[in-house]
Amino acid sequence: MVMAKDSTRFSIIRNGARLVHSKGYNNTGLSDILQAAGVPKGSFYFYFKSKDDFGLAIIDHYWAFINHMGETYCSDGSIPPLERLAGFMDAYQKHFERMDLRGGCPIGNLMQEMSDLSEAFREKVGDVYSRMQDRISQLLKEAQNQGDLPSGIDPDRTAQFILNSWEGAIMHMKLIKSSEPLKVFRQMVFEQILKQNR
Amino acid sequence: MVMAKDSTRFSIIRNGARLVHSKGYNNTGLSDILQAAGVPKGSFYFYFKSKDDFGLAIIDHYWAFINHMGETYCSDGSIPPLERLAGFMDAYQKHFERMDLRGGCPIGNLMQEMSDLSEAFREKVGDVYSRMQDRISQLLKEAQNQGDLPSGIDPDRTAQFILNSWEGAIMHMKLIKSSEPLKVFRQMVFEQILKQNR
């Protein structure tokens, strides 16, 4: 019974998360979600108090994917930290290309769409965004400790700038349906910003 | 009669553009637009074939504002080009602060929301975005001609990176309701990226 319950809830989240990723949160109706998951309305309300309750749950789902990518590409201490960061970003570029450059970053999408509309979304998206930023910051600190990054670089501010710039590049990728913005971003970050000597 | 016609159409656009800026395009219903402009449905359809026809028209409205800001801050040849670019960005930061860091960039919002949903929006937003990018690129070229920017910097790629990074910083500003991301962006761009010596 627990299995069945978890599996229906998970199916609603997984299918709903995919819909929201491609259409936007407000543009996805409850009926779309029910249809995608193949469940009746009563079943939805058995698992979620409201559409927003579901919306907040899919943020955890997006985070689980991002965190998995982070663990996969950023945690192997035998690889130099900046190479891990580059590998993480390259893996995401391939992921976006497999999705035909559609969808973009689900966290960036909700950040853009929901920040002015819901405090609950703003808080939860903000929490995930901070964790993404922290991971980049940790890699920069490691690189500094290993002498691979000039000590004059502020890891926290630089991590914030890199993540924001990446989100902007992903948005532009979606607009022009080309991965060129990601390539320009990568070159600017790894061949210029992280090679500063001041 | 021409005056009256233009003024009603303009009122629908101006009020509608403000709504879309604060709520998102798909989240703004036709009834919201009619109510904000104080016109009946028949009047709306006298001026616009459809909601999308209206949506495309507000992109021109947003562009008119951005272009006006550009003309105001970027065209005075007696000011060094990079100072003009910084002045333009500072003016926008003040503008965002006056709006309580809500709304963000209306073009960035539509880029994020509509790129996968409508080819007509994607094309029109893409056109405006190219023009924004070109303005930054022109300033970088001018700076290079005046010897204020190292010749090794590629103006087009750097302009693209700066604009994308700015859009990412504006999105983050909206999320954390702080202008700190814009300050970090400004420092990274003007004290690091545009001071490269390679």
mmCIF file of C-alpha atoms in Angstrom, chain A residues 21-24 26-27 101-105 108-113 115-117 119 121-123 125-126 129 133 152-153 157-158 160-161 164-177 180-189 191-193 195-198, chain B residues 21-24 26-27 101-105 108-113 115-117 119 121-123 125-126 129 133 152-153 157-158 160-161 164-177 180-189 191-193 195-198:
data_model
loop_
_atom_site.group_PDB
_atom_site.id
_atom_site.type_symbol
_atom_site.label_atom_id
_atom_site.label_comp_id
_atom_site.label_asym_id
_atom_site.label_seq_id
_atom_site.Cartn_x
_atom_site.Cartn_y
_atom_site.Cartn_z
ATOM 1 C CA HIS A 21 8.980 22.582 -17.331
ATOM 2 C CA SER A 22 7.688 22.826 -20.877
ATOM 3 C CA LYS A 23 4.634 25.088 -20.438
ATOM 4 C CA GLY A 24 5.201 27.171 -17.313
ATOM 5 C CA ASN A 26 0.480 29.145 -14.370
ATOM 6 C CA ASN A 27 -0.013 27.942 -17.907
ATOM 7 C CA LEU A 101 17.267 23.264 -26.377
ATOM 8 C CA ARG A 102 13.722 23.434 -25.018
ATOM 9 C CA GLY A 103 12.661 23.807 -21.397
ATOM 10 C CA GLY A 104 15.898 25.296 -20.127
ATOM 11 C CA CYS A 105 16.485 25.407 -16.377
ATOM 12 C CA GLY A 108 15.347 29.556 -13.633
ATOM 13 C CA ASN A 109 11.884 29.320 -15.179
ATOM 14 C CA LEU A 110 10.125 29.329 -11.802
ATOM 15 C CA MET A 111 12.459 32.063 -10.519
ATOM 16 C CA GLN A 112 11.423 34.256 -13.447
ATOM 17 C CA GLU A 113 7.725 33.359 -13.334
ATOM 18 C CA SER A 115 9.241 35.464 -7.717
ATOM 19 C CA ASP A 116 6.663 38.269 -7.704
ATOM 20 C CA LEU A 117 3.602 36.043 -7.451
ATOM 21 C CA GLU A 119 6.199 34.110 -1.330
ATOM 22 C CA PHE A 121 7.594 29.707 -4.290
ATOM 23 C CA ARG A 122 10.065 32.564 -3.918
ATOM 24 C CA GLU A 123 11.361 31.096 -0.665
ATOM 25 C CA VAL A 125 13.213 28.484 -5.280
ATOM 26 C CA GLY A 126 15.565 30.789 -3.370
ATOM 27 C CA TYR A 129 19.232 28.539 -5.855
ATOM 28 C CA GLN A 133 25.405 28.760 -5.712
ATOM 29 C CA GLY A 152 42.189 37.722 -5.258
ATOM 30 C CA ILE A 153 38.969 36.162 -6.553
ATOM 31 C CA ARG A 157 30.531 36.731 -5.352
ATOM 32 C CA THR A 158 32.131 34.957 -8.305
ATOM 33 C CA GLN A 160 26.864 34.124 -7.721
ATOM 34 C CA PHE A 161 27.948 35.857 -10.916
ATOM 35 C CA ASN A 164 23.355 34.107 -12.704
ATOM 36 C CA SER A 165 25.277 34.374 -15.972
ATOM 37 C CA TRP A 166 24.682 30.721 -16.675
ATOM 38 C CA GLU A 167 20.946 31.157 -16.080
ATOM 39 C CA GLY A 168 20.971 34.115 -18.476
ATOM 40 C CA ALA A 169 22.848 32.093 -21.094
ATOM 41 C CA ILE A 170 20.384 29.188 -20.749
ATOM 42 C CA MET A 171 17.486 31.603 -21.256
ATOM 43 C CA HIS A 172 19.160 32.995 -24.388
ATOM 44 C CA MET A 173 19.795 29.427 -25.616
ATOM 45 C CA LYS A 174 16.048 28.803 -25.348
ATOM 46 C CA LEU A 175 15.344 31.994 -27.276
ATOM 47 C CA ILE A 176 17.666 31.434 -30.218
ATOM 48 C CA LYS A 177 17.512 27.600 -30.129
ATOM 49 C CA GLU A 180 26.159 29.152 -28.740
ATOM 50 C CA PRO A 181 25.323 31.269 -25.635
ATOM 51 C CA LEU A 182 26.459 28.328 -23.459
ATOM 52 C CA LYS A 183 29.715 28.110 -25.397
ATOM 53 C CA VAL A 184 30.349 31.851 -25.095
ATOM 54 C CA PHE A 185 29.532 31.617 -21.377
ATOM 55 C CA ARG A 186 31.933 28.709 -20.905
ATOM 56 C CA GLN A 187 34.763 30.472 -22.692
ATOM 57 C CA MET A 188 34.241 33.744 -20.780
ATOM 58 C CA VAL A 189 34.094 31.966 -17.424
ATOM 59 C CA GLU A 191 39.297 31.419 -20.055
ATOM 60 C CA GLN A 192 38.777 34.873 -18.612
ATOM 61 C CA ILE A 193 36.963 35.291 -15.297
ATOM 62 C CA LYS A 195 42.028 33.330 -14.910
ATOM 63 C CA GLN A 196 42.120 36.852 -13.520
ATOM 64 C CA ASN A 197 45.414 37.799 -11.991
ATOM 65 C CA ARG A 198 44.252 40.612 -9.771
ATOM 66 C CA HIS B 21 5.069 42.723 -16.745
ATOM 67 C CA SER B 22 3.875 41.992 -13.236
ATOM 68 C CA LYS B 23 1.896 38.758 -13.747
ATOM 69 C CA GLY B 24 3.283 37.062 -16.857
ATOM 70 C CA ASN B 26 -0.276 33.475 -19.925
ATOM 71 C CA ASN B 27 -1.281 34.391 -16.404
ATOM 72 C CA LEU B 101 12.743 45.118 -7.458
ATOM 73 C CA ARG B 102 9.559 43.655 -8.914
ATOM 74 C CA GLY B 103 8.818 42.923 -12.562
ATOM 75 C CA GLY B 104 12.413 42.776 -13.737
ATOM 76 C CA CYS B 105 13.101 42.909 -17.457
ATOM 77 C CA GLY B 108 13.680 38.654 -20.217
ATOM 78 C CA ASN B 109 10.341 37.573 -18.780
ATOM 79 C CA LEU B 110 8.814 36.915 -22.202
ATOM 80 C CA MET B 111 12.033 35.275 -23.395
ATOM 81 C CA GLN B 112 11.802 32.827 -20.487
ATOM 82 C CA GLU B 113 8.036 32.278 -20.717
ATOM 83 C CA SER B 115 10.400 30.919 -26.272
ATOM 84 C CA ASP B 116 9.058 27.372 -26.350
ATOM 85 C CA LEU B 117 5.397 28.274 -26.703
ATOM 86 C CA GLU B 119 7.252 31.067 -32.754
ATOM 87 C CA PHE B 121 6.822 35.659 -29.785
ATOM 88 C CA ARG B 122 10.185 33.953 -30.073
ATOM 89 C CA GLU B 123 10.937 35.777 -33.292
ATOM 90 C CA VAL B 125 11.547 38.891 -28.644
ATOM 91 C CA GLY B 126 14.630 37.625 -30.480
ATOM 92 C CA TYR B 129 17.125 41.088 -27.884
ATOM 93 C CA GLN B 133 22.930 43.184 -27.857
ATOM 94 C CA GLY B 152 41.841 41.167 -27.831
ATOM 95 C CA ILE B 153 38.249 41.403 -26.581
ATOM 96 C CA ARG B 157 30.659 37.726 -28.011
ATOM 97 C CA THR B 158 31.399 39.939 -25.032
ATOM 98 C CA GLN B 160 26.216 38.759 -25.764
ATOM 99 C CA PHE B 161 27.805 37.534 -22.535
ATOM 100 C CA ASN B 164 22.842 37.427 -20.887
ATOM 101 C CA SER B 165 24.625 37.890 -17.560
ATOM 102 C CA TRP B 166 22.677 41.059 -16.906
ATOM 103 C CA GLU B 167 19.393 39.250 -17.594
ATOM 104 C CA GLY B 168 20.469 36.506 -15.184
ATOM 105 C CA ALA B 169 21.368 39.078 -12.529
ATOM 106 C CA ILE B 170 17.990 40.841 -12.961
ATOM 107 C CA MET B 171 16.211 37.513 -12.518
ATOM 108 C CA HIS B 172 18.194 36.837 -9.338
ATOM 109 C CA MET B 173 17.404 40.370 -8.117
ATOM 110 C CA LYS B 174 13.707 39.548 -8.493
ATOM 111 C CA LEU B 175 14.202 36.305 -6.563
ATOM 112 C CA ILE B 176 16.058 37.680 -3.557
ATOM 113 C CA LYS B 177 14.495 41.167 -3.672
ATOM 114 C CA GLU B 180 23.110 42.991 -4.804
ATOM 115 C CA PRO B 181 23.227 40.726 -7.920
ATOM 116 C CA LEU B 182 23.235 43.872 -10.089
ATOM 117 C CA LYS B 183 26.123 45.291 -8.044
ATOM 118 C CA VAL B 184 28.115 42.068 -8.312
ATOM 119 C CA PHE B 185 27.380 42.004 -12.052
ATOM 120 C CA ARG B 186 28.521 45.607 -12.482
ATOM 121 C CA GLN B 187 31.764 45.023 -10.622
ATOM 122 C CA MET B 188 32.555 41.806 -12.524
ATOM 123 C CA VAL B 189 31.845 43.411 -15.885
ATOM 124 C CA GLU B 191 36.392 45.853 -13.117
ATOM 125 C CA GLN B 192 37.223 42.449 -14.545
ATOM 126 C CA ILE B 193 35.812 41.408 -17.922
ATOM 127 C CA LYS B 195 39.797 45.119 -18.157
ATOM 128 C CA GLN B 196 41.234 41.891 -19.505
ATOM 129 C CA ASN B 197 44.671 42.236 -20.975
ATOM 130 C CA ARG B 198 44.638 39.236 -23.213
#
